[in-house]
Amino acid sequence: MRSTYTILADDSAIEKPLLDDRSYRFIKLDSNDLHVLLISDPTTDRSAASLDVHVGSFADKEYTIPGLAHFCEHLLFMGTGKYPEENEYSSYLSKHSGHSNAYTAAEHTNYFFEVSSDYLEGALDRFAQFFIDPLFSKSCKDREIRAVDSENKKNLQNDMWRFYQLDKSTSNPKHPYNGFSTGNYHTLHEEPESRGLNVRDVLLEFYKEHYSSNLMSLVVLGKDSLDDLTLWAITKFSDVANSNLPRPSYHGELIYAPENMGKLLKAKPIMDTNKLELTFMIPDDQEHNWDKRPGSYYSHLIGHESKGSILYYLQKKNWVNELSAGNMKVCDGCSLFSMELDLTPSGFDHWEEIVVHVFEYLKMLQSQDPPYWLWKELSDMSKINFRFKQKERTSNTVSKLSSSLFKFKEDFYIPPERLLNCTVLREFDPEEIKKYGAHLNPSSLRISLSSQRLNNLPNKERWYGTEYSYEEIPPNLMNAIRNASVNEELHLPAPNKFIPEDFTVKGEKLEKALPHPWLITDTPKFEIWYKQDDRFRIPKGSISLVVHTPPLADSIETSVLGLLLGELMDDEFNEMNYFADLVGLSFHLSQFRDSFTIKASGYNDKLPAFLDEVLRKFINFTPKSDRFDSIKYKVAQELKNSGYDVPYAQIGTHFLQLLNEKTYPDPEKLKVLEKVKFEDVLQFTEEKLWSRGVFIQGLIHGNFEYSTAAKVSQSLQDAFKDRQTIAPTKEEVDSIVKFQSVHLEVGENVRYELPLQDPSNVNSCLEYFVQVGKVQKENSRLRVLTDLLATMLHEPCFNQLRTKEQLGYVVFSGYRSSRSYFGLRILVQSERPCDYLQYRVENFLKMFKRKKLGSSLTDEVFAKYKQSLRNMKLAKLKNLGEETSLYWNAINNGFYDFEQKANDVQILESVTPQELVQFFNDYFDVDEATKSARLTVCLNSRKKSVFDEKKNFITAVHNYIYEHNIPISTEAVDKIVEQKGLDFNAVANIIFNADMKENLDQHAFITEMEQRTKSPTPALYPKGKLEENTYNFKEAHPRGGVPKPVNPLSKYYYPHEEAHL
């Protein structure tokens, strides 16, 4: 085996984190120059692989077909010579608890999957064929063009995509950065066709000319030995063709030509935002500076949020709420350094002054030598973070590594032994830092300003339709920034007092980790849980608190006041929290319903002291008027803009607002917010917020001994001493801590419809929910059956509704719960109207019953689905954060079911195919279910669907073929329609061949096709009683009841005599 590969770095040479127990081998296959990193992790239950091809959307330019590389990524999934079924790969992964994805970047395309470890070899065999013998099937071509088009339309109203494309469209037209990378129906079908091009033929040429093994990097992670993984890499990937292609290079042109610099770009956003962006073009010198990374020095300081920083200075003027800064590599040879500032209305009025102040800050940085102590803070933290880096999701690991593996090849600049830690800052080079900083100058500057206050903009961007103007930066502004002087209020930050020093790991590792935390304090006002890290053994921890204050839940008015209070607190704590965040102490404060949630996590050395400081500020917080208007504006923007988010991201909120108590629509909260004055917030804080006492739940988890956890618990009780003269009653705690959901009666079918706020969004979205039962211990078996059915539905649902029917780019299904009830949902975002989507979802459920729950559901097939769910339930926790989330969710939901997954697996063992089929019939059969309720939530586009008889006819025929398993290519149907138009008899003649005549009625087919052509949706849709008022709906339905612990909490009392129990 050794003769077929060359080792570039073995396990002993590769630098690894302290806790990394994996083995590594970096090799090159001698047969085709494919570079492969193999990772053996005997403890993993999830294996993964990723292959990165060093070609991306920049290559589109030479073919003059925007989106070609992205289209190639899509079509590569649609079958291979060895595995011709278009969903074979996804079906195999789905049956074995797996998933896959891919993305196309500017210079590379990345493919990856994750699967249960026992099935890695089979997945690798299917995966390898993408790069050996893809079919690029003609029958899939048109459907995947539609899929790309749908993906593009998903982003048309997204400001991030719009402004990114606007920047590209106003860049150097000779550089491929100027292109449109996603593609759409016009670029991939209409325009090539008008030039006499067959896009599939061009795609085959693209694949042949760019998909060469010497431009690929493969990473495989599994539980198997390095020798076994190496053998699989050789046997499965040696046939990937090597054309010895040169690596694409784009050095010839700058992304911004001289005439593109010194420009002011003004644009109108979809959302109500005011943003200012300063962008500098930087020569990329990573080859010589990978271990120095001088750009990180400027990212750190310009993005700093402490006193003396540019953000702190501008916030005091109430001109800016947020600032972000960083370096983005565009391609070899060129990077962009950008600063984005979120402006207040006053900041928008003073945007030119803000630009001058930014250059004052840059002047301060450039006029002094970089101090070693500041660089050392960055370097020390980069080393600490690498040393104690934890495992993450295996698919994330392989995807990241494969995308950067080219840097470590023999002819590149980073030693292969550094492939895991090339981001560590190793060398202080003040001259390189100053050299980098010198590029942040007016001659390298572009300014972008966006606001809905910008009107009469003369231009429209070609691909997204963004309104914009493009002009020279005003001469007076350019002169001001060239002559910017040092501002005495702008200076370097103070040394960081939160840098950890003690990394001692407490306690001993147990043979088997404890499956639950201990309850160490249980009083009428405090419920504090604790678990020492006995699984990962790292010097980290977390402290999570929910401070319940009943007045917050009294009304929509108090809910809005609480929302404002949370944002004002977060703003007040920002400087301290930013220092903590820089050294691995993450802090998060949020307000929701009746409570404030406080979470602090990271290196445990300074964590308790940090939390003490936070709590002192929190408990004694008094709102200040100086930042009130800016924070109120920020909250108003968030409430207003939520309705302009992509529909599939909004629909879950509307679902929960309909079913859950104490939830209010954002437009109604916005109306209340508009009337709120500073005095209202101040009065509420001083007179009502703490007036009915507090109830606090907490979890202390990680590298803490019991004595430390007990001190934290006691300090909490001491800190809140003045706020707990009254304890909430048990009834009040139950009603506010454990909010309930409304109960849909069995047999009820409800439809809730809303128009999208964004009048230009072409997509509608539907969530189809089947309520199965109440979330309680007695319904555990029903919940497991729902989970199992969701596992079985997942791939067929995506394959039918997304891949075959092309309803839209966004299709998914799965288990779904409100606070009190659970069930299963199917979600589709589409240009089609919601009544049609409801029709196709219900039709899919009928097809699923007919095709998947009949004779094809053998014991062997059923066992694979059960095994897939079992593997997901028993999946090992990857890091301390995942374990914290598991326990915290169990505490927060009121069930305290810490061992639910293990119990679910026991139930799963006894589930039979017959029971599953009966369960489907009882709850999910569209026509005959007798035990469930249904809720359909619709977000309707205001854009009218274009009526297209030809499209309707083709879609109806395709669906008929899928539904009746007719062995004919849909491409044959498309060809007939192209030749003869809406000739129902001609299409019927090719469908109703001799094999089908006995089973199907040709006359009935023609009648149905005529109906579906004129009206794609049957007359009985949409189904369900229409509900228009959420409050009336909630009032008319009973509540589901308060969650109850699955076990007495005394079961979890900490066995220590000093515990407060």
Short mmCIF file of C-alpha atoms in Angstrom, two decimals, residues 38 130 234 271 298 308 521 528 534 571 593 612 621 679 690 781 815 837 909 934 1037:
data_model
loop_
_atom_site.label_atom_id
_atom_site.label_comp_id
_atom_site.label_asym_id
_atom_site.label_seq_id
_atom_site.Cartn_x
_atom_site.Cartn_y
_atom_site.Cartn_z
CA LEU A 38 -6.91 11.22 6.82
CA PHE A 130 -19.06 12.53 -8.43
CA ILE A 234 -6.68 4.91 -2.68
CA MET A 271 -34.86 46.91 5.18
CA TYR A 298 -6.02 46.38 12.74
CA GLY A 308 -10.84 55.23 23.41
CA THR A 521 -30.18 24.87 45.73
CA ILE A 528 -29.64 26.15 40.98
CA ASP A 534 -16.59 14.69 33.86
CA ASP A 571 -25.48 48.55 25.70
CA ARG A 593 -41.42 36.88 28.10
CA ASP A 612 -20.11 38.85 39.87
CA PHE A 621 -29.10 48.97 36.68
CA GLU A 679 -39.66 58.23 31.76
CA TRP A 690 -38.81 43.92 41.03
CA ARG A 781 -44.24 6.45 22.56
CA TYR A 815 -40.43 16.98 14.21
CA LEU A 837 -48.34 24.20 -1.98
CA GLU A 909 -36.60 -1.02 20.01
CA ARG A 934 -53.85 20.25 11.44
CA HIS A 1037 -59.01 27.31 22.55
#
